[in-house]
Amino acid sequence: MSLTVLGIETSCDETAAAVVRVGGADRVRVLSNVILSQIADHAPFGGVVPEIAARAHVETIDAVVAKALTDAGLTLSDIDAVAATAGPGLVGGVMVGLAFAKAVALARDLPLIAVNHLEGHALSARLAQDIAYPFLLLLVSGGHCQLLDVAGVGACKRLGTTIDDAAGEAFDKIGAALGLAYPGGPALERLAQGGDPSRFTLPRALAGREGCDFSFSGLKTAAARIAERLTDDESRRDLAAAVQGAIARQLVERTARAMAVYPRGPDGQAPRFVVAGGVAANAVVRTALRALCEAVGFTFAAPPLVYCTDNAAMIALAGAERLAVGLTDGLDAPARPRWPLDEAAARLQPSHIPGRKGAKA
Ligand code: KG4
Ligand code: ZN
């Protein structure tokens, strides 16, 4: 039997809708994947402005959902359930997508699935590739930097997280200090091409330290200070290369620690590693993590670029996998600005200290 799910994503600056079918002839089939970026609306402000984002979602959500259905060649009568991001994220935007999904669910008498955006990222690699549970996940985006043991939907255990900034946030802020437009990550990757990563020495936070947490604020401050006094393009290129290398190195070092304690499969199979989230689009980061996997005997997977950054196909997939095991939500499901995947781990210090993290934490 197949399940066809409409997914909606509005937690940051992309208004996105997708239709995904699971089961039947194909394991997973993405029938449509519409992403309307608001980057141009936010660029003049150097970052995402929550009120502008919420308003833009309201203005475009109807058309984006309609296009997702048209692209899939379907109508709402062909949909088995509707899934929407219910957090964590900018709550004004989350409310828009979730309320829209509730309205569709109520009007068409369909099940609603309130999806955790992080669970969407966690499952995103499964959109294009059959990756069995469990796997070790590095979720590395603008709002998050976490290592998770993903055993299935609703079964994620956090092994480590950032104690200050997310890696994507570091890319964005250092990008801004280098005069690059928002979002800084892709722009910094382009700038770094041909740069000498060894010219500038940057701090190595947590190097050799116990555990699998991350820290990027020292790197961010140090790089921003250096950026202020640079006057020529070659130096800016070298600094960008050094920053990218330093971020990749920390991701590798901390992931290696998680791998050291991660169990092998019961049949002695090689354990699986997945990297997902916007920063997984970075080629240097991917290459470094792939090399780590080869060195320590993990299989490596990363979603295609279009599923790394925010999208609704991953939300539809999480919705479909939840629906398949009977996990649906009531129309009173709340929009949640904060919503850790692993509530127990989130209660522990030093992570998830209210007010200390990015907008999407
Ligand atoms: O997953 P995502 O779209 O949104 C969040 O849930 O945060 O990730 C966006 C983040 C931004 O910080 C952006 O700068 C970063 O991912 N990013 C990159 C690259 N592409 C996107 N960072 C480094 N290199 C890239 N190529
Ligand atoms: Zn995201």
mmCIF file of N, CA, C and O in Angstrom, residues 76-77 82 99-112 331:
data_model
loop_
_atom_site.group_PDB
_atom_site.id
_atom_site.type_symbol
_atom_site.label_atom_id
_atom_site.label_comp_id
_atom_site.label_asym_id
_atom_site.label_seq_id
_atom_site.Cartn_x
_atom_site.Cartn_y
_atom_site.Cartn_z
ATOM 1 N N LEU A 76 -6.155 17.553 -4.123
ATOM 2 C CA LEU A 76 -6.221 17.183 -2.697
ATOM 3 C C LEU A 76 -6.944 15.846 -2.486
ATOM 4 O O LEU A 76 -6.714 15.171 -1.484
ATOM 5 N N SER A 77 -7.780 15.447 -3.447
ATOM 6 C CA SER A 77 -8.482 14.155 -3.308
ATOM 7 C C SER A 77 -7.518 12.973 -3.345
ATOM 8 O O SER A 77 -7.864 11.881 -2.907
ATOM 9 N N VAL A 82 -1.719 15.369 5.553
ATOM 10 C CA VAL A 82 -0.962 16.607 5.397
ATOM 11 C C VAL A 82 -0.032 16.778 6.594
ATOM 12 O O VAL A 82 -0.437 16.589 7.748
ATOM 13 N N ALA A 99 -1.019 26.313 10.469
ATOM 14 C CA ALA A 99 -2.446 26.674 10.386
ATOM 15 C C ALA A 99 -2.995 26.300 9.011
ATOM 16 O O ALA A 99 -4.128 25.807 8.891
ATOM 17 N N PHE A 100 -2.189 26.504 7.978
ATOM 18 C CA PHE A 100 -2.627 26.134 6.627
ATOM 19 C C PHE A 100 -2.879 24.628 6.558
ATOM 20 O O PHE A 100 -3.895 24.171 6.048
ATOM 21 N N ALA A 101 -1.955 23.865 7.116
ATOM 22 C CA ALA A 101 -2.091 22.398 7.105
ATOM 23 C C ALA A 101 -3.320 21.961 7.901
ATOM 24 O O ALA A 101 -4.050 21.049 7.486
ATOM 25 N N LYS A 102 -3.555 22.613 9.024
ATOM 26 C CA LYS A 102 -4.737 22.268 9.831
ATOM 27 C C LYS A 102 -6.017 22.545 9.046
ATOM 28 O O LYS A 102 -6.975 21.759 9.109
ATOM 29 N N ALA A 103 -6.033 23.672 8.332
ATOM 30 C CA ALA A 103 -7.224 24.024 7.551
ATOM 31 C C ALA A 103 -7.482 22.970 6.476
ATOM 32 O O ALA A 103 -8.624 22.534 6.276
ATOM 33 N N VAL A 104 -6.414 22.531 5.804
ATOM 34 C CA VAL A 104 -6.566 21.495 4.765
ATOM 35 C C VAL A 104 -7.063 20.196 5.408
ATOM 36 O O VAL A 104 -7.984 19.548 4.910
ATOM 37 N N ALA A 105 -6.441 19.832 6.541
ATOM 38 C CA ALA A 105 -6.806 18.581 7.220
ATOM 39 C C ALA A 105 -8.277 18.606 7.641
ATOM 40 O O ALA A 105 -9.017 17.627 7.456
ATOM 41 N N LEU A 106 -8.708 19.752 8.164
ATOM 42 C CA LEU A 106 -10.103 19.878 8.637
ATOM 43 C C LEU A 106 -11.070 19.845 7.450
ATOM 44 O O LEU A 106 -12.061 19.111 7.464
ATOM 45 N N ALA A 107 -10.745 20.630 6.425
ATOM 46 C CA ALA A 107 -11.659 20.738 5.282
ATOM 47 C C ALA A 107 -11.776 19.420 4.522
ATOM 48 O O ALA A 107 -12.840 19.080 4.011
ATOM 49 N N ARG A 108 -10.673 18.663 4.437
ATOM 50 C CA ARG A 108 -10.685 17.435 3.622
ATOM 51 C C ARG A 108 -10.743 16.177 4.479
ATOM 52 O O ARG A 108 -10.617 15.079 3.956
ATOM 53 N N ASP A 109 -10.887 16.354 5.776
ATOM 54 C CA ASP A 109 -10.956 15.219 6.711
ATOM 55 C C ASP A 109 -9.730 14.308 6.559
ATOM 56 O O ASP A 109 -9.854 13.086 6.393
ATOM 57 N N LEU A 110 -8.561 14.930 6.609
ATOM 58 C CA LEU A 110 -7.301 14.184 6.451
ATOM 59 C C LEU A 110 -6.537 14.176 7.772
ATOM 60 O O LEU A 110 -6.644 15.124 8.563
ATOM 61 N N PRO A 111 -5.722 13.150 8.006
ATOM 62 C CA PRO A 111 -4.864 13.185 9.196
ATOM 63 C C PRO A 111 -3.833 14.307 9.082
ATOM 64 O O PRO A 111 -3.360 14.611 7.984
ATOM 65 N N LEU A 112 -3.521 14.896 10.247
ATOM 66 C CA LEU A 112 -2.494 15.944 10.319
ATOM 67 C C LEU A 112 -1.273 15.369 11.021
ATOM 68 O O LEU A 112 -1.415 14.648 12.018
ATOM 69 N N LEU A 331 -5.767 18.664 15.900
ATOM 70 C CA LEU A 331 -5.788 20.018 15.326
ATOM 71 C C LEU A 331 -5.356 21.067 16.349
ATOM 72 O O LEU A 331 -5.222 22.241 16.018
#
